[in-house]
Coordinates of C-alpha atoms and ligand atoms in Angstrom, one line a residue:
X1 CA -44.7 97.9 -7.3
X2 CA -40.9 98.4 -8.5
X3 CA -40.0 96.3 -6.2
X4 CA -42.5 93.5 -6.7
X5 CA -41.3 94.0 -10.4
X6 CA -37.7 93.5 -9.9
X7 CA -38.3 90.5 -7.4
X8 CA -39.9 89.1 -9.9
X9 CA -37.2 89.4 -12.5
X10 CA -35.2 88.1 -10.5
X11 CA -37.2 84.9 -9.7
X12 CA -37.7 84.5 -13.0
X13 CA -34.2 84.2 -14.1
X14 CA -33.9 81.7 -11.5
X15 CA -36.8 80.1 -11.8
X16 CA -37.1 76.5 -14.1
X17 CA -38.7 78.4 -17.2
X18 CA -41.9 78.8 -18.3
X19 CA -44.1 76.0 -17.5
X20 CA -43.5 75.5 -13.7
X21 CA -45.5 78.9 -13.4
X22 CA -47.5 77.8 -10.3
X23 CA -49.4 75.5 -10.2
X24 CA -48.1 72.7 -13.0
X25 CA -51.6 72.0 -14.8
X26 CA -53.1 68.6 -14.3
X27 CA -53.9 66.2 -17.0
X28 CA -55.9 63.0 -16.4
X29 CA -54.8 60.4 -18.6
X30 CA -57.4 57.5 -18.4
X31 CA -56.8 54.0 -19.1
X32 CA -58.8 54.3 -22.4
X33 CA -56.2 56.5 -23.8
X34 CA -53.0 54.9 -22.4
X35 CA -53.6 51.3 -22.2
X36 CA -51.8 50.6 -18.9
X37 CA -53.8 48.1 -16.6
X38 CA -53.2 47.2 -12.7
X39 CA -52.3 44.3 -14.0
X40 CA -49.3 45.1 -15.5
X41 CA -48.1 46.5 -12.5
X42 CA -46.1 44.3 -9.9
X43 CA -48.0 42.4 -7.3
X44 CA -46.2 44.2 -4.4
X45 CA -45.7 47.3 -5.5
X46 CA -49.6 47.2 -6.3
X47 CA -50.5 46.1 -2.8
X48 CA -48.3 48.7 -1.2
X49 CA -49.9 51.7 -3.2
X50 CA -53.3 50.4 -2.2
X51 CA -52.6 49.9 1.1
X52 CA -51.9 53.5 2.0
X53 CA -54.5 54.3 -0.6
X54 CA -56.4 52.7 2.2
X55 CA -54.8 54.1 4.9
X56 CA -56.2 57.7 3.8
X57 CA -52.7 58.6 2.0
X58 CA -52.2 59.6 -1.6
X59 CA -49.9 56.8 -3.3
X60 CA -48.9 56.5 -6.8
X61 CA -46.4 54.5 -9.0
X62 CA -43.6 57.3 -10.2
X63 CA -41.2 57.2 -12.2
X64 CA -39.2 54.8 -14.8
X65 CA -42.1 52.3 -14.6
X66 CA -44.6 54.2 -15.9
X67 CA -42.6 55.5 -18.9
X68 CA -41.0 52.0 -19.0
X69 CA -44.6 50.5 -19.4
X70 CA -45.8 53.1 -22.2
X71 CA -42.8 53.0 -24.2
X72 CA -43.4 48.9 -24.5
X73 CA -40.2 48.1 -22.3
X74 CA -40.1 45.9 -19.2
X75 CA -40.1 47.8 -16.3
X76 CA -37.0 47.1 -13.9
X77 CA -38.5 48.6 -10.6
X78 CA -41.8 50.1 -9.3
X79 CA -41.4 53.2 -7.2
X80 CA -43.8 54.4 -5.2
X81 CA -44.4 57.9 -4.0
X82 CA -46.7 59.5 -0.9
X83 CA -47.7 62.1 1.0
X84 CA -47.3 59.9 3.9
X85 CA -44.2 60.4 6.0
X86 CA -41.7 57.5 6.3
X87 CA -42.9 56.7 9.6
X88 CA -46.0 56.9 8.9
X89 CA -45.6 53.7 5.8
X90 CA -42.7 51.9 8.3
X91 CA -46.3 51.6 10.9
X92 CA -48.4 49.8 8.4
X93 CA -45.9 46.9 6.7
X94 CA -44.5 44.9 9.2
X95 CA -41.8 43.9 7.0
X96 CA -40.1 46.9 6.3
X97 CA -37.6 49.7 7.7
X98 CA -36.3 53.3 6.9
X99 CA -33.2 53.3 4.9
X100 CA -31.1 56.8 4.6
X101 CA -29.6 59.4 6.7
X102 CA -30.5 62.3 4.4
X103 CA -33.0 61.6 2.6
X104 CA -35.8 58.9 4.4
X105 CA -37.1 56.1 2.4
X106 CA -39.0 52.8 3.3
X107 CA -38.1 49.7 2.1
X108 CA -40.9 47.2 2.3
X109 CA -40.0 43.5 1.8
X110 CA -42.2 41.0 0.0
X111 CA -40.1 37.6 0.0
X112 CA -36.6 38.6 -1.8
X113 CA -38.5 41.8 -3.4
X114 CA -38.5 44.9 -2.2
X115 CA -40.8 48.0 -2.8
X116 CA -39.2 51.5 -2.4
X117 CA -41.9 54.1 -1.2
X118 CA -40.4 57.8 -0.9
X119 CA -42.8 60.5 0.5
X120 CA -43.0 63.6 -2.0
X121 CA -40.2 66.1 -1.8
X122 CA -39.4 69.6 -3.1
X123 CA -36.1 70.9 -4.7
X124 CA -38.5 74.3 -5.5
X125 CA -40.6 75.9 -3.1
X126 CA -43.4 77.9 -3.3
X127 CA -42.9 81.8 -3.8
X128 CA -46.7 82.7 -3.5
X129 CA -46.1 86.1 -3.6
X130 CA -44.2 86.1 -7.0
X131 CA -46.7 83.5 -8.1
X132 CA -43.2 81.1 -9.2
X133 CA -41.1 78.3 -7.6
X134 CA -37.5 79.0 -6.2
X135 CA -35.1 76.5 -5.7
X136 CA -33.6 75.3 -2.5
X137 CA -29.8 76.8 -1.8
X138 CA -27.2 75.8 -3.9
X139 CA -23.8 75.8 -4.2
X140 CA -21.2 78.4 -6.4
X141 CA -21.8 76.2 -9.0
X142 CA -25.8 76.0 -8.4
X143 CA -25.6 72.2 -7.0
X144 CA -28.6 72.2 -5.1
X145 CA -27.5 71.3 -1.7
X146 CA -30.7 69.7 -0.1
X147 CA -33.2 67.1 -1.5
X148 CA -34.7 66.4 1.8
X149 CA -37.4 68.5 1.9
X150 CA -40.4 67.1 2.2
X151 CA -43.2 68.6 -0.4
X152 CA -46.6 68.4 -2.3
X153 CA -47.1 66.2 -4.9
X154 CA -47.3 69.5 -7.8
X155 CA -43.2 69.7 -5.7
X156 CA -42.6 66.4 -6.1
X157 CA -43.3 66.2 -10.4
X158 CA -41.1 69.6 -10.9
X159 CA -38.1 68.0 -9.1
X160 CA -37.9 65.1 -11.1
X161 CA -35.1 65.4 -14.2
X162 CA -37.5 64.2 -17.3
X163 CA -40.7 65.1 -17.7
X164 CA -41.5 61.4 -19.3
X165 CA -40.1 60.5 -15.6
X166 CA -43.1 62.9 -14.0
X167 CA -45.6 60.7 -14.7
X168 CA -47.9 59.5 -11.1
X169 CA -50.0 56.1 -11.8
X170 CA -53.3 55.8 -9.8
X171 CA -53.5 51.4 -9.9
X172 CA -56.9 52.2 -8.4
X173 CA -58.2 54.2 -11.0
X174 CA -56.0 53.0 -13.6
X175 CA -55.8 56.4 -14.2
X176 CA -52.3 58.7 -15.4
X177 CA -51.3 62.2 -13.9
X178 CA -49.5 64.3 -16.1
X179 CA -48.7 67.7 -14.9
X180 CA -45.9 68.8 -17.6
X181 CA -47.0 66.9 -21.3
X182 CA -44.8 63.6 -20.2
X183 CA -47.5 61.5 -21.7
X184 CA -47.4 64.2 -25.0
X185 CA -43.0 63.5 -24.7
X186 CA -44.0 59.8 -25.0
X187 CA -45.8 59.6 -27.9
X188 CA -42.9 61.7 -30.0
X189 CA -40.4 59.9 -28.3
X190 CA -38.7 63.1 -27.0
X191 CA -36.4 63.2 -23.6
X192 CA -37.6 66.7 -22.6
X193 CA -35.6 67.9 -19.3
X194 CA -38.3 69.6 -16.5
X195 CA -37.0 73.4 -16.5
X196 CA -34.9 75.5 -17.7
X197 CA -31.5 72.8 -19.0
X198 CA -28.9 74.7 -17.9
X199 CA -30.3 75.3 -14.2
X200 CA -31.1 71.6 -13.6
X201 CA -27.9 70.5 -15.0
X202 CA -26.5 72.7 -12.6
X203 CA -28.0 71.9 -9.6
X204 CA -27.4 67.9 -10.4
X205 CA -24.7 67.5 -12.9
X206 CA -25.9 63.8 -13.1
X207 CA -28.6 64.8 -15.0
X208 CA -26.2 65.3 -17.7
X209 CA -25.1 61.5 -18.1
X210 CA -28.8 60.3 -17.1
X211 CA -30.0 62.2 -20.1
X212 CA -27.3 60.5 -22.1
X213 CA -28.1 56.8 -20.5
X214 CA -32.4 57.2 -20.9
X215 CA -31.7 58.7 -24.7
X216 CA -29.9 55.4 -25.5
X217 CA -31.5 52.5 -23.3
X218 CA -35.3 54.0 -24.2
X219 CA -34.0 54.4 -27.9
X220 CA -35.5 58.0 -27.9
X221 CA -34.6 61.8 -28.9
X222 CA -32.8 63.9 -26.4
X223 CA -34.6 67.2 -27.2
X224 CA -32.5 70.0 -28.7
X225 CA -33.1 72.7 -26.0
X226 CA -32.0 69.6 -23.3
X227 CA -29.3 68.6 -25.0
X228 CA -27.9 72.3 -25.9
X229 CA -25.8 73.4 -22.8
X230 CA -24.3 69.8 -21.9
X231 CA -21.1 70.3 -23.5
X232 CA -20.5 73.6 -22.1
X233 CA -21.2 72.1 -18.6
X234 CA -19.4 68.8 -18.8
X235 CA -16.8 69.8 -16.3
X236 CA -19.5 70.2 -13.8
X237 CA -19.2 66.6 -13.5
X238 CA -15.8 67.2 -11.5
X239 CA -18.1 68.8 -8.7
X240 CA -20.1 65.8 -8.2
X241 CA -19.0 63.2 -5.4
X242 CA -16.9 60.3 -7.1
X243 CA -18.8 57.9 -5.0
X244 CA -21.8 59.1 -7.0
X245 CA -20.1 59.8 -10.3
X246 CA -19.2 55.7 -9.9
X247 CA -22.6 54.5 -9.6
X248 CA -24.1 56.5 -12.8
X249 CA -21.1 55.3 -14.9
X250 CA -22.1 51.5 -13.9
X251 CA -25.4 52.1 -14.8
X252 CA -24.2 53.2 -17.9
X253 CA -21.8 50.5 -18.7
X254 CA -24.5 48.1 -17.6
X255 CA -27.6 49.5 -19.6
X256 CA -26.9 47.1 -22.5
X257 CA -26.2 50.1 -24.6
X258 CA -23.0 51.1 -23.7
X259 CA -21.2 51.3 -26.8
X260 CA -23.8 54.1 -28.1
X261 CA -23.7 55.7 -24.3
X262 CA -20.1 56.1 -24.8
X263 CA -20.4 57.0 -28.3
X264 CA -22.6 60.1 -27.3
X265 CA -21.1 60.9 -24.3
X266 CA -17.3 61.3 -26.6
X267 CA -20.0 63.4 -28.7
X268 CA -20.9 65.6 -26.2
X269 CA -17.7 65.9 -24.4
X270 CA -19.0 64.6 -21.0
X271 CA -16.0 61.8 -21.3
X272 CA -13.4 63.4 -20.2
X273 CA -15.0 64.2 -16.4
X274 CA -16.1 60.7 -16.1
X275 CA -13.7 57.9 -16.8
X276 CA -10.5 59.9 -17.6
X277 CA -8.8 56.9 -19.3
X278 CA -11.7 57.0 -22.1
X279 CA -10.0 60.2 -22.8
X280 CA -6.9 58.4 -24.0
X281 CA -8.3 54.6 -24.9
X282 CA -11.2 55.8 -27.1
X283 CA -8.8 58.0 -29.5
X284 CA -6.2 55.3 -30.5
X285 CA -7.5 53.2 -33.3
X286 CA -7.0 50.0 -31.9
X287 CA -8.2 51.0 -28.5
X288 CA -10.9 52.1 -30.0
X289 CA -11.6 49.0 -32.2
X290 CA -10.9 46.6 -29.0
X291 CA -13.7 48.5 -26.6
X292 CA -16.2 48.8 -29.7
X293 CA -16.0 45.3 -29.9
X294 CA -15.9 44.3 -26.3
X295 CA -18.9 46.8 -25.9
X296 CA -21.3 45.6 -28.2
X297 CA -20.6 42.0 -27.2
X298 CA -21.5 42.6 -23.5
X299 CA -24.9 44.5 -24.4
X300 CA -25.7 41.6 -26.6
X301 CA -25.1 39.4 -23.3
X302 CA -27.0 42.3 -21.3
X303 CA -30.2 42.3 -23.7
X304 CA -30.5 38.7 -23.8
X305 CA -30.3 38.4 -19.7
X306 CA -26.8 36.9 -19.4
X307 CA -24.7 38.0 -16.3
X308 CA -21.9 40.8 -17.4
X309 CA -20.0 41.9 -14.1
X310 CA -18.9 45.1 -13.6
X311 CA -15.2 43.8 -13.0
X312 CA -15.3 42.3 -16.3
X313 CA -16.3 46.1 -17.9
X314 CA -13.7 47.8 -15.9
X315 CA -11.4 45.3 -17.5
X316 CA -12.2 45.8 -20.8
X317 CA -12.3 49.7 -20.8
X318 CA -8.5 49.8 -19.0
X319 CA -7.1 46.8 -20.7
X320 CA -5.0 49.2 -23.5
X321 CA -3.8 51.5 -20.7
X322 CA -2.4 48.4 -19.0
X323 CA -1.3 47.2 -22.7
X324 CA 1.0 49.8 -23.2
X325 CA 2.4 50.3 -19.7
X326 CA 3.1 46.4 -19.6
X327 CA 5.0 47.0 -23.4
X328 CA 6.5 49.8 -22.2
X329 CA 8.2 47.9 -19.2
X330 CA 9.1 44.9 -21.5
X331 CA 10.7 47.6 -23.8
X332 CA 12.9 48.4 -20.9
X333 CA 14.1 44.8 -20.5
X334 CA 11.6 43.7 -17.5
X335 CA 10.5 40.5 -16.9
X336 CA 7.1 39.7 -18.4
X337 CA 4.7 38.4 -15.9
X338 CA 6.4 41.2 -13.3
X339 CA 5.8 43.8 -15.4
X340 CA 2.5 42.8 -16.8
X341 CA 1.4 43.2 -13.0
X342 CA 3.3 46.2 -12.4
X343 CA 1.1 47.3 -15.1
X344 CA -1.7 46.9 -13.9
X345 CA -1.3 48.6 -10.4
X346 CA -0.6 51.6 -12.6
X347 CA -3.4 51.8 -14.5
X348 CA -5.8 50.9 -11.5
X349 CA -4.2 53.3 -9.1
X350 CA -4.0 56.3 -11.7
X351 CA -7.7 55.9 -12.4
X352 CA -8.8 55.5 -8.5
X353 CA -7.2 59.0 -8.2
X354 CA -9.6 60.0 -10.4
X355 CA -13.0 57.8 -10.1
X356 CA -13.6 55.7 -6.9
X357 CA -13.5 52.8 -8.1
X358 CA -14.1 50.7 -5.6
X359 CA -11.7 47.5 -4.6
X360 CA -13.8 45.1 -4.6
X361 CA -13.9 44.8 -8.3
X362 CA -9.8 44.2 -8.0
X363 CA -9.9 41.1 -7.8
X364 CA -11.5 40.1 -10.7
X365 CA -10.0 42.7 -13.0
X366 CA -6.4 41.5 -12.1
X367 CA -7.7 37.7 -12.3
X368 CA -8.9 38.5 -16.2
X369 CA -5.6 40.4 -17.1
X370 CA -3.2 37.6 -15.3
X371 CA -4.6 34.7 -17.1
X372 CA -3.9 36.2 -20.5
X373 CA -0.5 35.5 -20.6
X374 CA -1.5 31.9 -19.4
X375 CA -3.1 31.4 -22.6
X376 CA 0.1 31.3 -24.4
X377 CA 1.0 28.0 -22.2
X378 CA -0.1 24.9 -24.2
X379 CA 2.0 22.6 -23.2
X380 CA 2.3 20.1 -19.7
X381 CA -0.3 20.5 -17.2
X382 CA -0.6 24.2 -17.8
X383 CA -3.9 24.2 -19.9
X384 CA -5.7 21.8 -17.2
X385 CA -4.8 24.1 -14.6
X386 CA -6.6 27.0 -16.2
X387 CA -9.6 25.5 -17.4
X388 CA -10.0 24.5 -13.8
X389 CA -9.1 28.6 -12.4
X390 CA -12.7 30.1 -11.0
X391 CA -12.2 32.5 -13.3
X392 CA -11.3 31.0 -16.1
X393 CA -14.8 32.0 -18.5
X394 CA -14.3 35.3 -17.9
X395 CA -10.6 35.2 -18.8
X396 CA -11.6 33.5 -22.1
X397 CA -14.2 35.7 -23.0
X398 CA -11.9 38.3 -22.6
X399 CA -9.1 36.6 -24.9
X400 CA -11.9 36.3 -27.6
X401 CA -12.0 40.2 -26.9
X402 CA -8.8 40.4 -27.8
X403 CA -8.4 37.9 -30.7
X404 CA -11.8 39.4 -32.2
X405 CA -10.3 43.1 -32.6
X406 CA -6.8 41.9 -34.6
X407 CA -4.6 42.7 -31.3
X408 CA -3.6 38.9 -30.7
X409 CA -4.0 36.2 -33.4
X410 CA -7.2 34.5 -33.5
X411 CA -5.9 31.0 -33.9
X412 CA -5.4 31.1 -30.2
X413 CA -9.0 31.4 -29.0
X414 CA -9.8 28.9 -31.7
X415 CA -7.2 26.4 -29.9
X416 CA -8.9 27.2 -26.3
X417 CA -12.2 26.7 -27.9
X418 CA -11.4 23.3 -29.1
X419 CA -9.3 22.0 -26.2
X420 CA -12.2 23.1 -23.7
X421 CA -14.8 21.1 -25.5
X422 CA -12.5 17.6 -27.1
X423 CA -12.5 14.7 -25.4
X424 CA -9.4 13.7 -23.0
X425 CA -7.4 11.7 -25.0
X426 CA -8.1 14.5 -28.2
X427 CA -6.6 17.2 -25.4
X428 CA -3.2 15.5 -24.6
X429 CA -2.9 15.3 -28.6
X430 CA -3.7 18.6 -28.9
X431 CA -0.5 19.9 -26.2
X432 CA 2.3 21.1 -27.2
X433 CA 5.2 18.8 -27.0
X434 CA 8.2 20.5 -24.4
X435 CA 11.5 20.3 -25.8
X436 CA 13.8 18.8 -22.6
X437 CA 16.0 22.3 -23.2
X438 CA 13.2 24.3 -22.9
X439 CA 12.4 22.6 -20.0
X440 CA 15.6 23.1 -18.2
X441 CA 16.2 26.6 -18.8
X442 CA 12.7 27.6 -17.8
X443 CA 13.3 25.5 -14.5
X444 CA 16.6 27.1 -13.9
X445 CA 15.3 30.7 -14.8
X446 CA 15.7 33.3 -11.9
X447 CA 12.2 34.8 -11.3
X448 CA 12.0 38.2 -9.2
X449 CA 9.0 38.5 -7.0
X450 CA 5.7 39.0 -9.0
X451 CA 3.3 40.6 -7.2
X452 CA 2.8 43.5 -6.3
X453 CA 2.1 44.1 -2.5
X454 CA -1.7 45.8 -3.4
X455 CA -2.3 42.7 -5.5
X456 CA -1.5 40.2 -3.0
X457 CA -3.9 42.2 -0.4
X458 CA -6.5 42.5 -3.0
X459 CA -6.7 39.1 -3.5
X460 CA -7.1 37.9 -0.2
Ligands
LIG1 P1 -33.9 53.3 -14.7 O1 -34.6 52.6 -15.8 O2 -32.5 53.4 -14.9 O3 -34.3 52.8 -13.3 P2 -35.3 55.6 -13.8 O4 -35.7 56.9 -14.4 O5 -36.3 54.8 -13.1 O6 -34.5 54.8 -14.8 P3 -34.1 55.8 -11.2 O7 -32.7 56.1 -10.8 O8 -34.7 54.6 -10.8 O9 -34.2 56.0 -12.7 O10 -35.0 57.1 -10.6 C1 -36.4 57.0 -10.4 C2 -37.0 58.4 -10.7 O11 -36.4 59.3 -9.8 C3 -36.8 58.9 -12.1 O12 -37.7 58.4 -13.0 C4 -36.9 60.4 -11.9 O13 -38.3 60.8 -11.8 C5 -36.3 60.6 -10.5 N1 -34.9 60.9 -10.6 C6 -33.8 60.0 -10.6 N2 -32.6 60.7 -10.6 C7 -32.9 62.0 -10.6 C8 -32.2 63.2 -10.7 N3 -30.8 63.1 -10.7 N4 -32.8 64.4 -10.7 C9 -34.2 64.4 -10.6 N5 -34.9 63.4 -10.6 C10 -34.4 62.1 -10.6
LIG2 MG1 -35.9 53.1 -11.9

């Protein structure tokens, strides 16, 4: 009895609070009271669910759509989830294949689309005797160290993060299971975590910056008891795999509502274990007033559809670190364009030591910084030569960047601006007339060699 008692206790305090007491009570939403029709759901991912529907299997839409389709936003994916095994969906689409070495999911391919279908898993499992759920093993830190174990569909809702993310969608009955008041977090716009906070952020510090992301891009409330231990657990970040830690913080920059991401990430403190160099950019002034800027531009471009590139946002966030390093060379008498690209080998290598930023954004990061400098050129051929580089949009977008937050003069974008757009003989008016002396001396100038051996191999 003792024993039972203490066992018990014990479970408890593990356990992911108070409503996961076995089993999570069902709640059938129907259509009547949510609104969501088959229709609204996309053709393939609607043929898929049926089809193993139809095959005997439980299949259900999960995740992001369904909150996506209540909360009035478009939906970017459709997720499936199943109780059949991933061999088991791989035999009845011809057109698809098991992608994962740890964790198993089917890609099925309709044209250019594809359908993800993952078959239920558990990060808790059953303690019948104790009547709760108990996570699988973890690390020192509680980082759960499995999510490949296969589950029930009552597993599958507790291991999700939100419980607005819980939500299964039946397209043949149009109908809405709700095990944990998701449907109830909708309606008052509340981003409730599953479980006891602390414990899930634990187990997948990620959580902690998805919270953040979902809170800004579905313009609801991150719940108090949620949000509560995130700033005490922020360095729990540093535990999580960079490769990892990379992708969630493109998501963020790329949710078209990165400027209030950032704004409440700084708020919470989760900053400084994600991109270190925020840590210094976002406290000087005119760092701070460049990368406002910058952001809200790009989420403008974002929420109206318009291609933003990652290299371009990695550009923008790091472009004051490579400021001052290139001013701080120039102080000391180097040449300009040589130390503008020592520069920025500094600042990209001290920030891959700390976030795996991967190289093949290199390229056009160094592209955008180079051609600022080439701005300043309006004389000769110069100008024709950039307005013909591949790159050379991105470069002036980012020199409006620049000009926009007071750091260069704004005249110079407005020069740019005409000269791309006036007519050829209006252009050769609008050069710059060389002085002969000029000429000469930049001709005899001694250059020292420019780039830097990473750049050169980057480019390639
Ligand atoms: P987005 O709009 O960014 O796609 P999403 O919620 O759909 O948001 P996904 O990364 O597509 O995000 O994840 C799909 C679903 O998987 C989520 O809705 C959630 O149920 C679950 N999920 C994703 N990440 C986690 C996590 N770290 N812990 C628990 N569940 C997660
Ligand atoms: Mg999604």
């Amino acid at each position: 009895m003792i024993r039972k008692f203490i066992k018990r206790l014990f479970t408890r305090a593990i356990s992911p609070s108070d409503q996961d007491v076995l089993p999570p009570t069902l709640c059938r939403i129907p259509r009547k009271q949510h609104g969501i029709t088959r229709n609204q759901i996309n053709a393939s991912a609607l043929k898929v669910t049926l089809t193993l529907q139809q095959a005997g299997y439980s299949a259900y839409i999960v995740g992001g759509a369904i909150r996506d389709l209540l909360l009035g936003i478009k939906p970017k994916d459709f997720d499936i989830a199943t109780n059949a095994m991933p061999e088991e969906v791989r035999g009845l689409f011809r057109r698809s294949r098991i992608i994962g070495r740890r964790f198993r999911l089917v890609h099925v391919m309709f044209g250019d689309e594809i359908v993800e279908v993952s078959t239920f898993r558990a990060n808790y499992t059953a303690d019948t005797e104790a009547g709760m759920m108990t996570p699988n093993p973890a690390d020192h830190h509680g980082r759960l160290l499995h999510d490949n174990i296969f589950g029930s569909q009552e597993e599958d809702v507790l291991r999700r993060d939100f419980t607005m993310n819980a939500l299964l969608y039946n397209p043949a009955t149009e109908e809405i299971l709700d095990y944990l008041n998701g449907y109830q977090d909708i309606q008052a716009r509340c981003l409730r975590i599953i479980g006891n906070p602390e414990q899930r952020y634990r187990e997948d510090p990620v959580r902690m910056l998805r919270a953040v992301r979902l809170a800004a891009k579905l313009n609801v409330q991150l719940d108090e008891i949620t949000a509560a231990p995130i700033g005490n657990l922020a360095l729990l970040l540093q535990n999580v795999p960079s490769a990892r830690l990379f992708d969630e913080t493109l998501k963020l920059l790329l949710s078209g509502h990165s400027l209030a991401c950032l704004i409440d990430l700084r708020k919470r403190g989760l900053h400084h274990g994600l991109l270190p160099i925020l840590d210094i950019v976002l406290e000087q002034p005119l760092g701070e007033r460049f990368i406002s800027i910058a952001l809200k531009n790009t989420d403008e471009r974002i929420q109206q559809n318009k291609p933003v590139s990652a290299g371009f946002m990695f550009a923008i966030l790091l472009w004051h670190e490579t400021l001052s390093a290139w001013n701080r060379r120039l102080a000391q008498d180097e040449k300009s364009i040589p130390a503008l690209h020592l520069a920025m080998t500094e600042t990209l290598s001290s920030q891959r030591a700390q976030i795996a930023l991967p190289r093949r954004f290199d390229s056009m990061i160094y592209d955008i910084w180079t051609l600022q400098p080439r701005f300043e050129s309006r004389s000769g051929n110069r100008p024709y030569r950039l307005l013909e580089h591949p790159r050379f949009r991105a470069a002036y977008d980012f020199l409006c960047l620049r000009c926009e937050s007071g750091e260069i003069d704004k005249e110079i974008a407005t020069w740019w601006h005409t000269f791309q757009h006036a007519s050829p003989e209006n252009r050769e008016a609008m050069l710059i007339k060389e002085t002969p002396v000029k000429k000469r001396k930049r001709n005899t100038r001694k250059r020292k060699p420019i780039a830097s051996a990473e750049h050169e191999k980057n480019d390639q």
